[in-house]
Amino acid sequence: MIHARNLTKVVRNGSIETTVLQNVNLDIEESEYVVILGPSGSGKTSLINTIGLIDKPSSGEMFFMGHEVSRLKERQRSNLRRGGIGFVFQNFGLIDELNVLENIELPLQYLKYSKKNRQEQVQKMLSKFQLTHLKQYYPNQLSALQKQMVAIARAYVINPDVLIADEPTGNLLSADGNKVMDVLSALNEEGLTIVMATHSATEADKGQRVIQLYDGHVITENIKNRL
Amino acid sequence: MMLNHHIKVAIRNIQKQGVYALLNIVGLSVGLVLGLFVILLVRHELNYDGSFSDSDQIYRMSTEGVLANNLINSATTPMPLAHVLEKMDGVEKIVRFIPGANNVVVKGDVRYNESGFMFGSEQFFELFDLKIIEGNTPVDLSSPRKVVITERVAGMYFQDEAAVGKFINRDGVEYEVVAVCEELPTASHFDFSFVASLNTIDEILLRKGDSAYVENWKSDWMYLNCYTYFKLNKNIDKNEFVKQVNVEKDKLISPQVEEMMKLEQSTDSIELSFFAQSIKSIHFASHLDGELKANSKPIYIQLFVFVAMFVLLTTCVNFMNLTTAKLKVKYREVGYRQLVGATRGQLIMQFLVEALVYGLGAMFIGMVLLELLLPYFNSFFELNLEFNFFRGWVDFFGILIALLLVGLIAGSFPAFFFSGRKPEKLISGNYSIGKAGFVIRGLLVTSQFAVAMFLVVVASAMWWQIDFVRDSEHGYDAQNIMVIERGNAVRKKLPEFKRELLQVEGVKYVSACSSLPGDDYIQGPFRINDVDNDRVVMLPLNYVDEDYFNVLNLRLKAGRFLSTELGDSMGLSLNVAAVKKLKLRKPLEDKLEVFGNSKWSLNTVGVIKDFHYESFFSEIKPLGLLLLSNKMRFEYVLVKTEGVNPEQIEEIKKIWDKYSDGAPFVHKSMSERLNRLYEEEVRIAKIMSVFALLSLFIALLGVIALVAFIIEYKAESIAIKNVIGASRQSIMSQVFSMFGFYVLLGVLFASLPAYWAIKAWASSYAYFDFIGFGAFILWAIVLIALAFVVTFIQTFRGSTLRLAAS
């Protein structure tokens, strides 16, 4: 589903160049739950942004659903992202001006779903993630856990090919973090491909496969719990 | 629908933005009110005389040429021109009219001093098709002593009674009211309250002379004594038509000219030709002698349009600045939207819709403000603008289009600025905008300050010039002179009246005269035959009594003032300009013949120093002062006092009432009359000042936006500096240094265009006092200081918040 060959990412800041990813190779198959593990500054977010087609590599090849995407322009990558990838962020990424229902509905609107379709899908998500009672609430009225649940529902509502989560528990209490991890596991069990970045080894245990990054290099790749 | 979503988000954004949204809406409202006001103003100016059914086909004939060595450029024509027009193909209607002098109109016990009395020919109300409220149509002005009055006049004289069939009296003539018409729109180049039948003039003139005199007055091509209008068939080429009129006119005028030249043995040429002006162009572009109202100048329209455009642009710039001030929040939001599937088009649409929602809010507030303020605007600027948003489709769609444009312009920058960013930058918080971003923002502030600087300097220059023309030496003393209008009412007992006035405490001199500064002076042709050659010159004349010189405190250059005692009935005082124009080597010895009547010759008894008997718009022209005889009509009584107090005015009024045979006591000070010469300039200066203040307000809003942006952008560094003990002053200096240059640039950039605009405006004055570059520097300092103060306040507030947040 996602294949990377010799991915390298160099970030320029003025005259200073930093290689944040170096010769990364990986393969992510459908319905996998892959965890990218690494300490702060190891290149997790760079890798996840590249996998999620948010960013492109400086060199190397990258395939997403059979398309070579490493040389694509932002607009082309955006077209692949739309409907194909769901994102969950550490700081939730909810739109403050929209309530829970509207936040979940937003991707469907951008994808021009009919109103009836949107309503059906949003109701399903509200129910699935037990958010129905919060549907009129705005992000600033929600707890951190509730916010992240809404973010997951919003990512999932488009029925994506892959869900990418960047430190999804980073702003949560550990108990709440566990709940989020349980939800992600459940989604994976339903067949959703998940790629998650984390610095927590405990959370990494929830994934089927762990790719460990250090200074932009893949240092280990462990396969666990493969079904 | 995505549109619903965009609108919803925009409204919620506005609610969330709080003060910024308020500043944004207020800024937009102010800009839109100004823009709407200017649109109304320009439309008002450009739509003069557009209310008649045939406005597009109505023309005024005007005169140009040379008459007795004088260039003629006059809105008036000779009476016989109408006979030429009558014979021309394509002329569908012809109207002549003659404005009457200021006079008292009486109906029973009701009497008013009326300046709006005119004499019009039969087709007056067919050409100028005002609604007839009372009376038969078509209005019959074919016989003498008939009059049409306006609705306002009918109310004044007849209250609720029917006016038609009743009589009014003016100057001893009884007029039968045959109709009441609606008021002429104020956006007309002429005005009237009464239109009496033109042939009444024959009877009035017969009181002054015999029938030959009347006939001569009506047929003489040398008298420019009436206004001539006509309706031209659409299919006739105007230019070709005018050529033909001049050919036909020559056939009639040449014999008269030849005869006159032969009689006077003069070699001077007389050339008169006529040209047609569309009535819709008169107010906007015509500045001939004898205009019926003060017309506008194209420079004002250009200035207003320029101002409106730039105020609206600075308003849009302000919106851009304020919208993008909360950069961090917006960046993230846009990033997340991109990642949940928003296309660039959808994001652009979101920002444009947000700008339009802001614009709608601002437009609503702006329109309410305009409705509320328009009466005050009209009163303050002496205008009569109307705003018919819901009554006129043109206004409705015009404003909607303007709103759309403002929304698109204002929303375009945020839309393209944010939507073009890459999502990884947006969500990472790595939102460096680079040097170019700062430069663009800085230039936006530059443009706002450039407009503000331009307007404040131009407005200041206008006031400076107005003060100059009001306060500078006119060559006479205008202080403490009371001008009593329609002075002729006391003519029969003028000596007694003057004697009694002089008994009033504080009254120093009393005089009578036929014209005052601001009036159109009558002109007389004079012939000089000396060693140089034989020449004829037209000379503006004023009939005055001997005390005129004392009242105005005129200064002599040679000879003496006119005197009754010394038998100056055939005497003349000339100003220096007249001596130069007449090329008199020995002015006190040369004799001037009245051209056309060689039996009359005048002695120059004195030469007075030049004084501004017209406005500062024109050079001091030649002038002849003639002694007023006791049979001659005059317009004004001038009372020179040591000071003015209400008791004194009351006493003067009592004496007036005793001698004036019931004529109303209408008086003004000479200073007031002088000010009236410049009232159009004052009006424009007022408008420019208001624009200047509001554009300054908008520019300062721009500073607030930019400071907010800088504080937002530099939030972390400000917080850290606060924590490690930096003073707020140092933070403020840092913030100001980041954009102070752009304020300075705006101020400098505007200086040259402001100088050009002042020069262009000054070209209408013969005497102009440039405000000086010191004012430019002073305003530059003021503007920069204001920007600094706003920065100080905003930074103080912002850094406090940041400190709390950190």
CSV table of N, CA and C in Angstrom, one decimal, chain A residues 49 54-55 74 77-78 81-82 85 87 89 91-99 102 105-107 109-112 118 138 154, chain B residues 1-2 5-6 8-9 12-13 16 329 332-334 336-343 346-347 350 421-425 427-428:
chain,number,residue,atom,x,y,z
A,49,ASN,N,4.8,12.7,7.9
A,49,ASN,CA,4.3,13.7,6.9
A,49,ASN,C,4.6,13.3,5.5
A,54,ILE,N,1.8,14.8,3.1
A,54,ILE,CA,1.8,16.2,3.4
A,54,ILE,C,3.1,16.9,2.9
A,55,ASP,N,4.2,16.1,2.9
A,55,ASP,CA,5.5,16.7,2.5
A,55,ASP,C,6.0,15.7,1.5
A,74,GLU,N,2.2,19.7,-4.8
A,74,GLU,CA,1.3,19.7,-3.7
A,74,GLU,C,-0.2,19.5,-4.1
A,77,ARG,N,-0.6,15.8,-4.8
A,77,ARG,CA,-0.6,15.0,-3.5
A,77,ARG,C,-1.9,15.3,-2.8
A,78,SER,N,-2.3,16.5,-2.9
A,78,SER,CA,-3.6,16.9,-2.2
A,78,SER,C,-4.8,16.0,-2.7
A,81,ARG,N,-4.5,12.7,-1.2
A,81,ARG,CA,-4.8,12.7,0.2
A,81,ARG,C,-6.3,12.8,0.5
A,82,ARG,N,-7.0,13.6,-0.4
A,82,ARG,CA,-8.4,13.8,-0.2
A,82,ARG,C,-9.2,12.5,-0.3
A,85,ILE,N,-6.6,9.6,2.9
A,85,ILE,CA,-5.8,9.5,4.1
A,85,ILE,C,-6.6,10.4,5.2
A,87,PHE,N,-6.2,12.0,9.1
A,87,PHE,CA,-5.1,12.5,9.9
A,87,PHE,C,-5.6,12.7,11.4
A,89,PHE,N,-3.9,14.4,14.9
A,89,PHE,CA,-2.7,15.1,15.4
A,89,PHE,C,-2.7,15.1,16.9
A,91,ASN,N,-2.2,17.8,18.7
A,91,ASN,CA,-3.0,18.9,19.2
A,91,ASN,C,-4.4,18.9,18.6
A,92,PHE,N,-4.9,17.8,18.2
A,92,PHE,CA,-6.3,17.5,17.7
A,92,PHE,C,-6.6,18.1,16.3
A,93,GLY,N,-6.2,19.4,16.1
A,93,GLY,CA,-6.5,20.0,14.8
A,93,GLY,C,-7.9,20.2,14.5
A,94,LEU,N,-8.7,20.4,15.5
A,94,LEU,CA,-10.1,20.7,15.3
A,94,LEU,C,-10.3,22.2,14.9
A,95,ILE,N,-11.3,22.5,14.1
A,95,ILE,CA,-11.6,23.9,13.8
A,95,ILE,C,-12.5,24.5,14.9
A,96,ASP,N,-11.9,25.5,15.5
A,96,ASP,CA,-12.6,26.1,16.7
A,96,ASP,C,-14.0,26.6,16.4
A,97,GLU,N,-14.2,27.1,15.1
A,97,GLU,CA,-15.5,27.7,14.8
A,97,GLU,C,-16.6,26.7,14.6
A,98,LEU,N,-16.2,25.4,14.5
A,98,LEU,CA,-17.2,24.4,14.2
A,98,LEU,C,-17.5,23.5,15.4
A,99,ASN,N,-18.7,23.1,15.5
A,99,ASN,CA,-19.0,22.3,16.6
A,99,ASN,C,-18.6,20.8,16.3
A,102,GLU,N,-20.2,19.5,13.1
A,102,GLU,CA,-19.7,20.2,11.9
A,102,GLU,C,-18.2,19.8,11.6
A,105,GLU,N,-18.3,16.5,10.0
A,105,GLU,CA,-18.9,16.7,8.7
A,105,GLU,C,-18.0,17.3,7.6
A,106,LEU,N,-17.1,18.1,8.2
A,106,LEU,CA,-16.3,19.0,7.3
A,106,LEU,C,-15.6,18.3,6.1
A,107,PRO,N,-14.9,17.1,6.3
A,107,PRO,CA,-14.2,16.5,5.2
A,107,PRO,C,-15.2,16.0,4.1
A,109,GLN,N,-18.0,17.5,3.4
A,109,GLN,CA,-18.4,18.7,2.7
A,109,GLN,C,-17.4,19.0,1.6
A,110,TYR,N,-16.1,18.9,2.0
A,110,TYR,CA,-15.0,19.2,1.0
A,110,TYR,C,-15.0,18.2,-0.1
A,111,LEU,N,-15.4,17.0,0.2
A,111,LEU,CA,-15.5,15.9,-0.8
A,111,LEU,C,-16.8,15.9,-1.5
A,112,LYS,N,-17.7,16.9,-1.2
A,112,LYS,CA,-18.9,17.1,-1.9
A,112,LYS,C,-19.9,16.0,-1.8
A,118,ARG,N,-24.0,12.9,4.0
A,118,ARG,CA,-23.2,13.5,5.1
A,118,ARG,C,-23.9,13.2,6.4
A,138,TYR,N,-18.6,23.0,21.1
A,138,TYR,CA,-17.5,23.5,20.4
A,138,TYR,C,-16.2,22.9,21.0
A,154,ARG,N,-13.5,12.4,12.8
A,154,ARG,CA,-13.4,13.2,11.6
A,154,ARG,C,-12.4,12.6,10.5
B,1,MET,N,-24.6,22.6,1.2
B,1,MET,CA,-23.9,23.6,0.4
B,1,MET,C,-22.7,24.2,1.1
B,2,MET,N,-21.6,24.2,0.4
B,2,MET,CA,-20.4,24.8,1.0
B,2,MET,C,-20.5,26.2,1.4
B,5,HIS,N,-21.7,26.8,4.7
B,5,HIS,CA,-20.6,26.5,5.7
B,5,HIS,C,-19.7,27.7,5.8
B,6,HIS,N,-19.3,28.3,4.6
B,6,HIS,CA,-18.4,29.4,4.7
B,6,HIS,C,-19.1,30.6,5.4
B,8,LYS,N,-21.4,30.5,7.7
B,8,LYS,CA,-21.5,30.1,9.1
B,8,LYS,C,-20.1,30.4,9.8
B,9,VAL,N,-19.1,29.9,9.2
B,9,VAL,CA,-17.8,30.0,9.7
B,9,VAL,C,-17.4,31.4,9.8
B,12,ARG,N,-19.1,33.1,12.7
B,12,ARG,CA,-18.5,32.6,14.0
B,12,ARG,C,-17.1,33.2,14.2
B,13,ASN,N,-16.4,33.3,13.1
B,13,ASN,CA,-15.1,33.9,13.2
B,13,ASN,C,-15.1,35.4,13.7
B,16,LYS,N,-15.8,35.5,17.2
B,16,LYS,CA,-14.6,35.0,18.0
B,16,LYS,C,-13.5,36.1,18.0
B,329,VAL,N,-3.0,31.5,14.3
B,329,VAL,CA,-4.3,30.8,14.4
B,329,VAL,C,-4.8,30.4,13.0
B,332,ARG,N,-2.7,27.5,11.2
B,332,ARG,CA,-3.1,26.2,11.7
B,332,ARG,C,-4.4,25.7,11.1
B,333,GLU,N,-5.4,26.7,11.2
B,333,GLU,CA,-6.7,26.3,10.8
B,333,GLU,C,-6.7,25.9,9.3
B,334,VAL,N,-6.0,26.7,8.5
B,334,VAL,CA,-5.9,26.4,7.1
B,334,VAL,C,-5.2,25.1,6.8
B,336,TYR,N,-5.1,22.5,8.8
B,336,TYR,CA,-6.0,21.4,9.2
B,336,TYR,C,-7.1,21.2,8.1
B,337,ARG,N,-7.6,22.3,7.6
B,337,ARG,CA,-8.6,22.2,6.6
B,337,ARG,C,-8.0,21.5,5.4
B,338,GLN,N,-6.8,21.9,5.0
B,338,GLN,CA,-6.2,21.2,3.9
B,338,GLN,C,-6.1,19.7,4.1
B,339,LEU,N,-5.7,19.4,5.3
B,339,LEU,CA,-5.5,17.9,5.6
B,339,LEU,C,-6.8,17.1,5.7
B,340,VAL,N,-7.9,17.9,5.9
B,340,VAL,CA,-9.2,17.1,5.9
B,340,VAL,C,-9.9,17.2,4.6
B,341,GLY,N,-9.1,17.7,3.6
B,341,GLY,CA,-9.6,17.6,2.2
B,341,GLY,C,-10.0,18.9,1.5
B,342,ALA,N,-9.7,20.0,2.1
B,342,ALA,CA,-10.1,21.3,1.4
B,342,ALA,C,-9.1,21.5,0.2
B,343,THR,N,-9.7,21.9,-0.9
B,343,THR,CA,-8.9,22.2,-2.1
B,343,THR,C,-8.6,23.7,-1.9
B,346,GLN,N,-11.6,25.9,-2.5
B,346,GLN,CA,-12.5,25.9,-1.4
B,346,GLN,C,-12.0,26.9,-0.3
B,347,LEU,N,-10.7,26.9,-0.1
B,347,LEU,CA,-10.1,27.8,0.9
B,347,LEU,C,-10.2,29.2,0.4
B,350,GLN,N,-13.6,30.3,0.9
B,350,GLN,CA,-13.9,30.6,2.4
B,350,GLN,C,-13.5,32.0,2.8
B,421,ARG,N,-0.2,28.3,1.0
B,421,ARG,CA,0.8,27.7,1.8
B,421,ARG,C,0.8,26.2,1.8
B,422,LYS,N,1.9,25.6,2.1
B,422,LYS,CA,2.0,24.1,2.1
B,422,LYS,C,1.5,23.7,3.5
B,423,PRO,N,0.8,22.6,3.5
B,423,PRO,CA,0.2,22.1,4.8
B,423,PRO,C,1.3,21.8,5.8
B,424,GLU,N,2.4,21.2,5.4
B,424,GLU,CA,3.4,20.9,6.4
B,424,GLU,C,3.9,22.1,7.2
B,425,LYS,N,4.0,23.2,6.5
B,425,LYS,CA,4.5,24.5,7.1
B,425,LYS,C,3.4,24.9,8.1
B,427,ILE,N,0.9,23.4,9.6
B,427,ILE,CA,0.6,22.6,10.9
B,427,ILE,C,1.8,22.5,11.8
B,428,SER,N,3.0,22.7,11.2
B,428,SER,CA,4.2,22.5,12.0
B,428,SER,C,4.4,23.7,12.9
